[in-house]
Coordinates of C-alpha atoms in Angstrom, one line a residue:
Chain A
X1 CA 111.3 88.3 82.8
X2 CA 111.0 84.7 81.6
X3 CA 107.5 83.2 81.8
X4 CA 105.8 86.5 81.9
X5 CA 103.4 87.8 79.3
X6 CA 101.4 91.0 78.5
X7 CA 97.9 91.2 79.7
X8 CA 97.1 91.6 76.0
X9 CA 94.4 93.7 74.5
X10 CA 92.6 95.9 77.0
X11 CA 89.8 98.5 77.0
X12 CA 89.0 101.3 79.3
X13 CA 85.6 101.7 81.2
X14 CA 84.0 104.8 82.6
X15 CA 82.2 105.0 85.9
X16 CA 79.9 107.9 86.5
X17 CA 79.3 109.3 90.0
X18 CA 76.3 111.5 90.8
X19 CA 76.9 111.9 94.5
X20 CA 78.7 115.3 95.0
X21 CA 82.3 115.1 96.1
X22 CA 83.4 117.7 98.6
X23 CA 87.0 118.7 97.9
X24 CA 89.8 119.9 100.2
X25 CA 89.6 123.4 98.6
X26 CA 86.0 123.8 99.9
X27 CA 84.6 123.4 96.4
X28 CA 82.2 120.6 95.7
X29 CA 82.2 118.6 92.5
X30 CA 78.5 117.9 91.8
X31 CA 79.2 114.9 89.6
X32 CA 82.2 113.3 87.9
X33 CA 83.5 110.5 85.7
X34 CA 86.4 108.2 86.4
X35 CA 88.0 106.2 83.6
X36 CA 89.6 103.0 84.6
X37 CA 91.0 99.7 83.4
X38 CA 91.1 96.3 85.2
X39 CA 93.3 93.3 84.6
X40 CA 93.0 89.8 86.0
X41 CA 90.0 88.3 87.9
X42 CA 88.5 89.4 91.2
X43 CA 88.3 86.3 93.4
X44 CA 85.2 85.0 95.1
X45 CA 85.7 86.9 98.4
X46 CA 86.8 90.0 96.5
X47 CA 90.0 90.2 98.5
X48 CA 92.7 90.2 95.7
X49 CA 92.3 93.7 94.3
X50 CA 95.3 96.0 93.8
X51 CA 94.9 99.6 93.0
X52 CA 97.6 101.2 90.9
X53 CA 97.9 105.0 91.4
X54 CA 99.5 107.0 88.6
X55 CA 102.1 109.8 88.9
X56 CA 102.1 113.3 87.4
X57 CA 101.5 112.4 83.7
X58 CA 100.3 108.8 84.1
X59 CA 96.9 107.4 83.2
X60 CA 94.5 104.5 83.9
X61 CA 96.2 102.6 81.1
X62 CA 98.7 100.7 83.2
X63 CA 99.2 97.5 81.2
X64 CA 98.4 95.9 77.8
X65 CA 97.6 97.5 74.5
X66 CA 94.5 98.8 72.8
X67 CA 93.0 97.0 69.8
X68 CA 94.6 98.0 66.5
X69 CA 97.4 100.1 68.2
X70 CA 100.4 97.9 69.0
X71 CA 102.4 100.9 70.3
X72 CA 99.8 101.8 72.9
X73 CA 101.5 99.8 75.7
X74 CA 100.5 100.8 79.2
X75 CA 102.9 102.9 81.3
X76 CA 103.7 100.1 83.8
X77 CA 103.4 97.1 81.5
X78 CA 106.8 95.8 82.6
X79 CA 105.5 95.6 86.2
X80 CA 101.9 94.4 85.7
X81 CA 100.8 91.3 83.8
X82 CA 100.6 87.5 84.0
X83 CA 103.8 86.2 85.7
X84 CA 105.1 89.8 86.3
X85 CA 105.8 91.2 89.8
X86 CA 102.2 92.4 90.0
X87 CA 100.9 89.1 88.8
X88 CA 97.5 89.4 87.1
X89 CA 97.1 85.6 87.3
X90 CA 96.8 86.1 91.0
X91 CA 95.6 89.7 91.5
X92 CA 92.7 91.8 90.2
X93 CA 94.5 95.1 89.2
X94 CA 92.7 98.4 88.9
X95 CA 94.2 101.4 87.1
X96 CA 92.4 104.7 87.3
X97 CA 92.8 108.2 85.8
X98 CA 92.6 110.8 88.5
X99 CA 90.2 113.7 88.8
X100 CA 91.6 116.7 87.0
X101 CA 93.2 114.4 84.4
X102 CA 92.9 114.6 80.7
X103 CA 92.5 111.0 79.7
X104 CA 88.7 110.5 80.3
X105 CA 88.2 111.3 83.9
X106 CA 86.6 114.6 84.7
X107 CA 89.1 117.4 84.4
X108 CA 89.6 121.0 83.1
X109 CA 89.1 119.9 79.5
X110 CA 85.8 118.1 80.2
X111 CA 82.5 119.7 79.5
X112 CA 81.0 121.4 82.6
X113 CA 77.3 120.2 82.5
X114 CA 76.3 123.5 84.2
X115 CA 77.6 125.6 81.3
X116 CA 78.0 123.2 78.4
X117 CA 81.5 124.4 77.9
X118 CA 84.9 123.0 79.1
X119 CA 85.6 123.7 82.8
X120 CA 88.9 125.4 82.0
X121 CA 89.9 127.9 84.7
X122 CA 86.8 127.0 86.7
X123 CA 88.0 123.4 87.4
X124 CA 88.8 123.2 91.1
X125 CA 92.2 122.4 92.5
X126 CA 92.4 118.9 93.8
X127 CA 94.6 117.3 96.4
X128 CA 96.0 113.8 96.9
X129 CA 93.4 113.2 99.5
X130 CA 90.6 114.3 97.1
X131 CA 91.9 111.7 94.7
X132 CA 91.9 109.0 97.3
X133 CA 88.2 109.8 98.2
X134 CA 87.4 109.6 94.5
X135 CA 89.2 106.3 94.1
X136 CA 87.3 105.0 97.1
X137 CA 84.1 105.8 95.2
X138 CA 85.4 103.7 92.4
X139 CA 86.2 100.9 94.8
X140 CA 82.6 101.0 96.1
X141 CA 81.4 101.0 92.5
X142 CA 83.5 97.8 91.8
X143 CA 82.3 96.4 95.1
X144 CA 85.8 96.2 96.5
X145 CA 85.6 96.9 100.2
X146 CA 89.3 96.5 100.9
X147 CA 92.3 96.6 98.6
X148 CA 95.0 93.9 99.2
X149 CA 97.4 96.6 98.2
X150 CA 97.5 100.1 96.9
X151 CA 100.7 101.0 95.0
X152 CA 102.3 103.7 93.0
X153 CA 105.5 105.5 92.2
X154 CA 106.3 109.2 92.9
X155 CA 103.0 111.1 93.1
X156 CA 101.3 107.7 92.8
X157 CA 103.1 106.5 95.9
X158 CA 101.8 109.6 97.8
X159 CA 98.3 108.4 97.0
X160 CA 99.2 104.9 98.3
X161 CA 100.4 106.5 101.6
X162 CA 97.4 108.7 101.8
X163 CA 95.1 105.7 101.4
X164 CA 96.5 104.2 104.7
X165 CA 95.6 107.4 106.5
X166 CA 92.2 108.2 105.0
X167 CA 90.9 104.7 104.7
X168 CA 93.0 102.6 107.1
X169 CA 90.5 99.7 107.1
X170 CA 90.3 99.6 103.4
X171 CA 93.9 98.8 102.5
X172 CA 96.0 95.8 103.5
X173 CA 99.3 97.1 102.2
X174 CA 100.8 100.2 100.7
X175 CA 103.7 99.9 98.2
X176 CA 105.3 103.3 98.3
X177 CA 107.9 103.7 95.5
X178 CA 110.2 106.7 94.9
X179 CA 108.2 109.0 97.2
X180 CA 108.6 111.8 99.6
X181 CA 106.4 112.7 102.6
X182 CA 106.2 116.2 101.2
X183 CA 107.9 118.3 98.6
X184 CA 111.0 120.3 99.4
X185 CA 111.3 124.0 98.6
X186 CA 113.5 122.9 95.6
X187 CA 110.8 120.5 94.4
X188 CA 108.1 123.2 94.6
X189 CA 110.5 125.6 92.9
X190 CA 110.8 123.4 89.9
X191 CA 107.0 123.0 89.7
X192 CA 106.6 126.7 89.9
X193 CA 108.9 127.3 86.9
X194 CA 107.0 124.7 85.0
X195 CA 103.7 126.4 85.8
X196 CA 105.0 129.8 85.0
X197 CA 106.1 128.5 81.6
X198 CA 102.5 127.5 80.9
X199 CA 100.6 130.4 82.5
X200 CA 102.8 133.0 80.7
X201 CA 102.3 131.4 77.3
X202 CA 100.2 133.9 75.3
X203 CA 98.0 131.0 74.2
X204 CA 97.1 130.2 77.9
X205 CA 94.2 132.7 78.1
X206 CA 93.9 132.4 81.8
X207 CA 93.2 128.6 81.4
X208 CA 90.3 129.0 79.0
X209 CA 92.2 128.3 75.8
X210 CA 89.8 125.5 74.7
X211 CA 87.3 128.0 73.4
X212 CA 90.0 130.0 71.6
X213 CA 91.0 127.1 69.4
X214 CA 94.6 127.1 70.7
X215 CA 96.7 125.4 73.4
X216 CA 99.7 126.8 75.4
X217 CA 101.9 124.5 73.5
X218 CA 105.2 126.4 74.1
X219 CA 104.6 126.6 77.8
X220 CA 103.6 122.9 78.2
X221 CA 106.6 121.9 76.1
X222 CA 109.0 123.9 78.4
X223 CA 107.4 122.5 81.5
X224 CA 107.9 118.9 80.3
X225 CA 111.5 119.6 79.2
X226 CA 112.3 120.9 82.7
X227 CA 110.5 117.9 84.3
X228 CA 112.6 115.5 82.3
X229 CA 115.8 117.0 83.6
X230 CA 114.7 116.3 87.2
X231 CA 113.6 112.8 86.4
X232 CA 117.0 111.6 85.3
X233 CA 120.3 111.6 87.2
X234 CA 123.3 113.5 86.0
X235 CA 125.1 110.2 85.5
X236 CA 122.1 108.7 83.6
X237 CA 122.0 111.7 81.3
X238 CA 125.7 111.6 80.7
X239 CA 125.6 107.9 80.0
X240 CA 122.7 108.2 77.6
X241 CA 123.6 111.4 75.8
X242 CA 127.0 112.6 76.9
X243 CA 128.1 115.6 75.0
X244 CA 127.3 114.0 71.7
X245 CA 126.6 116.4 68.8
X246 CA 124.1 115.7 66.1
X247 CA 126.7 116.9 63.5
X248 CA 130.4 116.4 63.2
X249 CA 131.4 119.8 64.6
X250 CA 129.6 122.7 66.4
X251 CA 127.6 124.8 64.0
X252 CA 127.5 127.9 66.3
X253 CA 123.8 127.9 66.0
X254 CA 120.7 127.9 68.3
X255 CA 119.3 124.9 66.4
X256 CA 119.4 121.5 68.0
X257 CA 123.1 120.6 68.4
X258 CA 123.6 118.3 71.4
X259 CA 121.8 115.0 71.7
X260 CA 120.3 116.0 75.0
X261 CA 118.7 119.0 73.4
X262 CA 117.2 116.8 70.8
X263 CA 115.9 114.4 73.5
X264 CA 114.3 117.2 75.6
X265 CA 112.7 118.8 72.5
X266 CA 111.3 115.5 71.4
X267 CA 109.9 114.7 74.8
X268 CA 108.4 118.2 75.0
X269 CA 106.8 118.0 71.6
X270 CA 105.4 114.5 72.2
X271 CA 103.9 115.6 75.5
X272 CA 101.9 118.5 74.0
X273 CA 100.1 116.1 71.7
X274 CA 98.8 114.0 74.6
X275 CA 98.6 116.1 77.7
X276 CA 96.5 119.1 78.8
X277 CA 98.2 122.2 80.2
X278 CA 95.6 122.8 82.9
X279 CA 95.9 119.2 84.0
X280 CA 99.6 119.7 84.4
X281 CA 99.0 122.8 86.5
X282 CA 96.5 120.9 88.7
X283 CA 98.8 117.8 89.1
X284 CA 101.8 119.8 90.1
X285 CA 99.7 121.8 92.7
X286 CA 98.5 118.5 94.2
X287 CA 102.2 117.5 94.6
X288 CA 103.0 120.8 96.2
X289 CA 100.1 120.6 98.7
X290 CA 100.8 117.0 99.7
X291 CA 102.1 117.1 103.3
X292 CA 100.3 114.7 105.7
X293 CA 102.5 115.8 108.6
X294 CA 101.0 119.3 108.4
X295 CA 97.8 117.8 110.0
X296 CA 99.9 116.9 113.0
X297 CA 101.9 120.0 113.6
X298 CA 104.6 118.9 111.3
X299 CA 105.1 115.6 113.1
X300 CA 105.1 112.9 110.4
X301 CA 105.1 110.1 113.0
X302 CA 102.0 111.5 114.7
X303 CA 100.4 112.0 111.2
X304 CA 100.9 108.3 110.4
X305 CA 99.5 107.0 113.7
X306 CA 96.1 106.2 112.1
X307 CA 97.7 103.8 109.6
X308 CA 97.2 100.0 110.0
X309 CA 98.6 98.7 106.7
X310 CA 101.8 96.9 106.0
X311 CA 104.3 98.9 104.1
X312 CA 106.9 98.3 101.4
X313 CA 108.9 101.5 100.8
X314 CA 111.4 101.6 97.9
X315 CA 113.8 104.3 96.9
X316 CA 116.5 104.6 94.2
X317 CA 120.1 105.5 94.9
X318 CA 120.4 108.2 92.2
X319 CA 116.9 109.7 92.6
X320 CA 117.6 113.4 93.5
X321 CA 114.0 114.5 93.0
X322 CA 112.8 112.3 95.9
X323 CA 116.0 111.0 97.3
X324 CA 116.4 107.9 99.5
X325 CA 116.6 110.2 102.5
X326 CA 113.0 111.3 101.9
X327 CA 111.9 107.7 101.8
X328 CA 113.8 107.0 105.0
X329 CA 111.7 109.8 106.7
X330 CA 108.6 107.8 105.8
X331 CA 110.2 104.6 107.1
X332 CA 111.2 106.3 110.4
X333 CA 107.7 107.6 111.0
X334 CA 106.3 104.1 110.3
X335 CA 108.9 102.6 112.8
X336 CA 107.8 105.1 115.4
X337 CA 104.3 103.7 115.1
X338 CA 105.6 100.1 115.2
X339 CA 104.0 99.4 111.9
X340 CA 105.1 96.5 109.7
X341 CA 107.5 98.0 107.1
X342 CA 110.1 96.7 104.8
X343 CA 112.4 99.1 103.0
X344 CA 114.7 98.6 100.0
X345 CA 117.1 101.1 98.6
X346 CA 117.6 100.0 95.0
X347 CA 120.9 100.6 93.2
X348 CA 120.2 102.3 90.0
X349 CA 121.7 104.9 87.7
X350 CA 118.3 106.0 86.3
X351 CA 117.3 108.8 88.8
X352 CA 113.7 109.3 89.6
X353 CA 112.6 107.6 86.4
X354 CA 114.0 104.3 87.8
X355 CA 110.6 103.5 89.3
X356 CA 109.3 103.0 85.7
X357 CA 112.3 100.9 84.5
X358 CA 112.9 97.2 84.7
X359 CA 115.6 96.4 87.3
X360 CA 116.3 93.0 88.7
X361 CA 116.6 93.9 92.4
X362 CA 113.6 96.3 92.3
X363 CA 111.3 93.7 90.6
X364 CA 112.5 90.9 92.9
X365 CA 111.6 92.9 96.0
X366 CA 108.1 93.8 94.7
X367 CA 107.6 90.2 93.5
X368 CA 108.6 88.8 96.9
X369 CA 106.4 91.3 98.8
X370 CA 103.4 90.7 96.6
X371 CA 104.0 87.0 96.9
X372 CA 103.5 87.4 100.7
X373 CA 100.3 89.4 100.1
X374 CA 99.0 86.7 97.7
X375 CA 99.5 84.2 100.5
X376 CA 97.5 86.4 103.0
X377 CA 94.5 86.9 100.7
X378 CA 94.6 83.4 99.2
X379 CA 95.3 84.8 95.7
Chain B
X1 CA 117.0 73.1 111.4
X2 CA 117.9 76.3 113.1
X3 CA 121.6 77.2 113.8
X4 CA 122.6 76.4 117.4
X5 CA 123.3 80.0 118.3
X6 CA 119.9 81.0 116.9
X7 CA 118.2 78.4 119.2
X8 CA 119.9 79.9 122.2
X9 CA 118.9 83.4 121.2
X10 CA 115.3 82.3 120.8
X11 CA 115.5 80.8 124.3
X12 CA 116.8 84.1 125.7
X13 CA 114.2 86.4 124.0
X14 CA 111.1 87.2 126.0
X15 CA 107.7 86.4 124.4
X16 CA 106.1 89.4 122.7
X17 CA 109.2 91.5 122.9
X18 CA 110.3 94.0 120.2
X19 CA 113.5 93.0 118.5
X20 CA 116.0 94.5 116.0
X21 CA 118.2 92.0 114.2
X22 CA 121.3 93.7 112.8
X23 CA 122.6 91.8 109.7
X24 CA 119.5 89.6 109.6
X25 CA 120.6 87.7 106.4
X26 CA 117.8 85.6 105.1
X27 CA 115.6 86.6 108.1
X28 CA 115.2 83.0 109.4
X29 CA 116.0 84.0 113.1
X30 CA 113.3 86.7 113.1
X31 CA 110.9 84.5 111.2
X32 CA 111.5 81.8 113.9
X33 CA 111.1 84.3 116.7
X34 CA 107.9 85.6 115.2
X35 CA 106.4 82.1 115.3
X36 CA 107.9 80.8 118.5
X37 CA 107.9 83.9 120.6
X38 CA 105.4 86.2 118.9
X39 CA 108.0 89.0 118.8
X40 CA 107.6 92.0 116.6
X41 CA 110.6 93.5 115.0
X42 CA 112.7 94.4 112.1
X43 CA 115.8 93.1 110.4
X44 CA 118.6 95.3 109.0
X45 CA 120.4 94.0 105.9
X46 CA 122.6 95.5 103.2
X47 CA 122.7 92.7 100.7
X48 CA 119.9 93.0 98.0
X49 CA 119.5 89.2 97.6
X50 CA 119.1 88.7 101.4
X51 CA 116.6 91.6 101.5
X52 CA 114.5 89.7 99.0
X53 CA 114.8 86.4 100.9
X54 CA 113.9 88.1 104.1
X55 CA 110.8 89.6 102.6
X56 CA 109.9 86.2 101.2
X57 CA 110.3 84.7 104.7
X58 CA 107.8 87.1 106.1
X59 CA 110.2 89.4 107.9
X60 CA 110.1 93.2 108.1
X61 CA 113.5 94.0 106.6
X62 CA 115.1 97.5 106.2
X63 CA 117.9 97.8 103.7
X64 CA 120.4 99.9 105.5
X65 CA 124.1 100.0 106.2
X66 CA 124.9 99.2 109.8
X67 CA 128.3 101.0 109.4
X68 CA 126.6 104.4 109.0
X69 CA 124.9 104.0 112.3
X70 CA 121.4 103.4 113.7
X71 CA 120.6 107.1 113.7
X72 CA 117.2 106.4 112.4
X73 CA 116.3 104.6 115.6
X74 CA 115.3 106.3 118.8
X75 CA 116.9 105.5 122.2
X76 CA 115.4 102.4 123.9
X77 CA 113.0 101.8 121.1
X78 CA 113.6 98.0 121.2
X79 CA 113.7 95.4 124.0
X80 CA 116.6 93.5 122.4
X81 CA 119.0 94.2 119.6
X82 CA 120.7 91.2 118.1
X83 CA 124.0 91.0 116.3
X84 CA 124.3 87.4 115.3
X85 CA 127.6 86.3 113.6
X86 CA 128.0 89.8 112.2
X87 CA 130.3 91.5 114.8
X88 CA 133.4 90.0 113.2
X89 CA 132.5 91.5 109.8
X90 CA 131.8 95.0 111.0
X91 CA 134.3 97.9 110.5
X92 CA 133.0 100.3 113.1
X93 CA 132.6 97.5 115.7
X94 CA 132.9 99.7 118.8
X95 CA 130.3 102.3 117.7
X96 CA 127.9 99.6 116.5
X97 CA 128.0 98.0 120.0
X98 CA 127.5 101.4 121.6
X99 CA 124.5 102.1 119.3
X100 CA 123.0 98.6 120.1
X101 CA 122.8 99.5 123.8
X102 CA 121.4 102.9 123.0
X103 CA 118.6 101.6 120.8
X104 CA 117.9 98.5 122.8
X105 CA 117.5 97.7 126.5
X106 CA 119.9 94.9 125.9
X107 CA 122.0 93.3 123.2
X108 CA 122.6 89.8 122.2
X109 CA 125.9 89.2 120.4
X110 CA 127.2 86.0 118.9
X111 CA 130.6 85.5 117.2
X112 CA 133.1 82.8 116.4
X113 CA 135.8 82.6 119.1
X114 CA 139.2 83.2 117.6
X115 CA 140.7 81.7 120.7
X116 CA 139.2 78.3 120.1
X117 CA 142.0 75.7 120.3
X118 CA 141.7 74.5 116.8
X119 CA 142.1 78.1 115.6
X120 CA 145.2 78.5 117.8
X121 CA 146.6 75.2 116.5
X122 CA 146.2 76.4 112.9
X123 CA 148.0 79.6 113.7
X124 CA 150.8 77.7 115.5
X125 CA 151.2 75.6 112.4
X126 CA 151.7 78.8 110.6
X127 CA 148.4 79.3 108.8
X128 CA 145.4 81.5 109.2
X129 CA 142.5 79.5 110.7
X130 CA 139.7 78.1 108.6
X131 CA 136.6 76.4 110.0
X132 CA 132.9 75.9 109.5
X133 CA 132.3 79.1 111.4
X134 CA 135.1 80.9 109.5
X135 CA 135.1 79.2 106.1
X136 CA 137.0 81.9 104.2
X137 CA 140.6 82.3 102.9
X138 CA 142.6 85.2 104.5
X139 CA 142.4 87.1 101.2
X140 CA 138.7 86.9 100.7
X141 CA 137.3 86.9 104.2
X142 CA 134.7 89.5 105.1
X143 CA 135.8 89.1 108.7
X144 CA 137.9 92.1 109.6
X145 CA 137.5 92.2 113.4
X146 CA 137.9 88.7 114.8
X147 CA 138.3 88.4 118.6
X148 CA 138.4 86.0 121.5
X149 CA 136.0 85.9 124.4
X150 CA 138.5 87.8 126.6
X151 CA 138.9 90.5 123.9
X152 CA 135.2 90.9 123.6
X153 CA 134.7 91.2 127.4
X154 CA 137.4 93.9 127.5
X155 CA 135.6 95.9 124.8
X156 CA 132.4 95.5 126.8
X157 CA 133.9 97.1 129.9
X158 CA 135.4 99.8 127.8
X159 CA 132.0 100.8 126.4
X160 CA 130.3 100.5 129.8
X161 CA 128.5 97.3 129.0
X162 CA 127.8 94.5 131.5
X163 CA 127.8 90.8 130.6
X164 CA 124.4 89.6 131.8
X165 CA 124.7 86.1 130.4
X166 CA 127.1 84.1 128.4
X167 CA 126.9 80.8 126.7
X168 CA 129.9 79.2 124.9
X169 CA 129.4 76.2 122.6
X170 CA 131.6 73.8 120.7
X171 CA 131.1 72.8 117.0
X172 CA 128.7 70.1 118.1
X173 CA 126.5 72.7 119.8
X174 CA 127.3 71.6 123.3
X175 CA 127.8 74.1 126.0
X176 CA 131.4 74.2 127.3
X177 CA 132.2 75.2 130.9
X178 CA 136.0 74.8 131.3
X179 CA 138.4 77.3 129.7
X180 CA 135.7 78.4 127.3
X181 CA 138.2 80.8 125.7
X182 CA 140.1 77.7 124.6
X183 CA 137.4 75.0 124.3
X184 CA 134.4 77.0 122.8
X185 CA 134.1 77.8 119.1
X186 CA 131.1 80.1 119.3
X187 CA 130.2 82.7 121.9
X188 CA 126.7 84.0 122.7
X189 CA 126.5 87.0 125.0
X190 CA 123.7 89.0 126.5
X191 CA 124.9 92.5 127.3
X192 CA 123.3 95.4 129.0
X193 CA 124.2 99.0 129.7
X194 CA 125.9 99.1 133.2
X195 CA 124.1 101.0 135.9

């Protein structure tokens, strides 16, 4: 995008919380840390804050780069920055790593102060609602009473939606991208295969592998390879890799032969160096449990009755993980409550991953909607 | 400056009512209705650029295809459903009109009158008509279901709709009273389910 820049060099901060956090599972987390980053300036009446929620494997590092590492670009750098759709010249943007994460917020690989050892298998399961409560603590810490918008894609979008139900007075708008109101049996099935890959790895040790000096690398690698298949559309994969072989002719071998095999192995390998297997288990369970309608006897419209925010819902035509039909379920429930909602179904070949990619129509919609919000909050 | 048919629609809409605008384009009608009549409502639009413009104009817009039906909308969930200069470009015209009267308590439909004398004259001269309201060539027009006032009213009775109000205007925006099927270029109807 012309005229847009990177937010430049950024650095994370850590907020420590001593007040116990009761979780949906019944367990209470006595104390926890959240690692976060901010971009742009909070205005005088503290009304221009936007919270970015991350998806399954995302982090608090949304935009910019870290000093001395030019390749450390944030995961949504194309969306967030000066002159970008989420314009940091106008908004104060907050990125946060969720509870259970492995990038600095308290998670299974963190040291449990009660034992002096990593939590491992003793780290509690967390839900989307738990994350929202934790994020609200961070908002208090930053003295943000109300977010102009909470936004995210995929699992991040579920948090944005949950914000409007848990804290209806603390969020002006929710931008819900490539989401579903709950996972389908097929979605849960894929997650379960990924989890089984991890938990059946001999190096898993019931989740307490940290003290064994190993990681369930094979399992985590398989889980990520499977995930990547569901993030892309059949067309996008064919377009990107086709049936291309690495060599001239088939070698009749189990080594890497097709480009797609090479891509998946590479993605799997890369993932094991940066992600924790227990976190992967916890994040996928949070996805599986997300189902706001279950609070209202399965009636999503009744479940969304407490929402007051304005909504922008976006889906992508080739997303088969969370298809446009799932987004339309959310839109329908919002319409039933006469809430302000705009919905765009973006033409894309990229599948679920489209929410991370630059796309003219997609970015124009987000830019237009945030332009409106900027007008409302005087940003 | 708002289009003359849009001014009439705004006049017909009750303050504070709930409106659905099918084919809302850049959202200017809804934006006008929100300010002048405090209506709440949504626009439906398929074109990506128009969706962006509608959002910019402060309108709730839903990117959906009218032709696949309004199945996402419950019966009688709107006071008024508007189809403004879109009828002639719809493929499933009959089912869209039926759906309008299912979803809304009433419908407002505007369309260019194919029976307008200048159009008839152009056909008599052997050419397909072109005008400000129908600026396209026959080979690139999006208009696939053009009709006259009489044609439209016949369809209304076929689908069990009653014409509650009708205003026909000429290209200068003046209301025409005599032989409107001949002297009017644009028709604005308010229709309701019969009985």
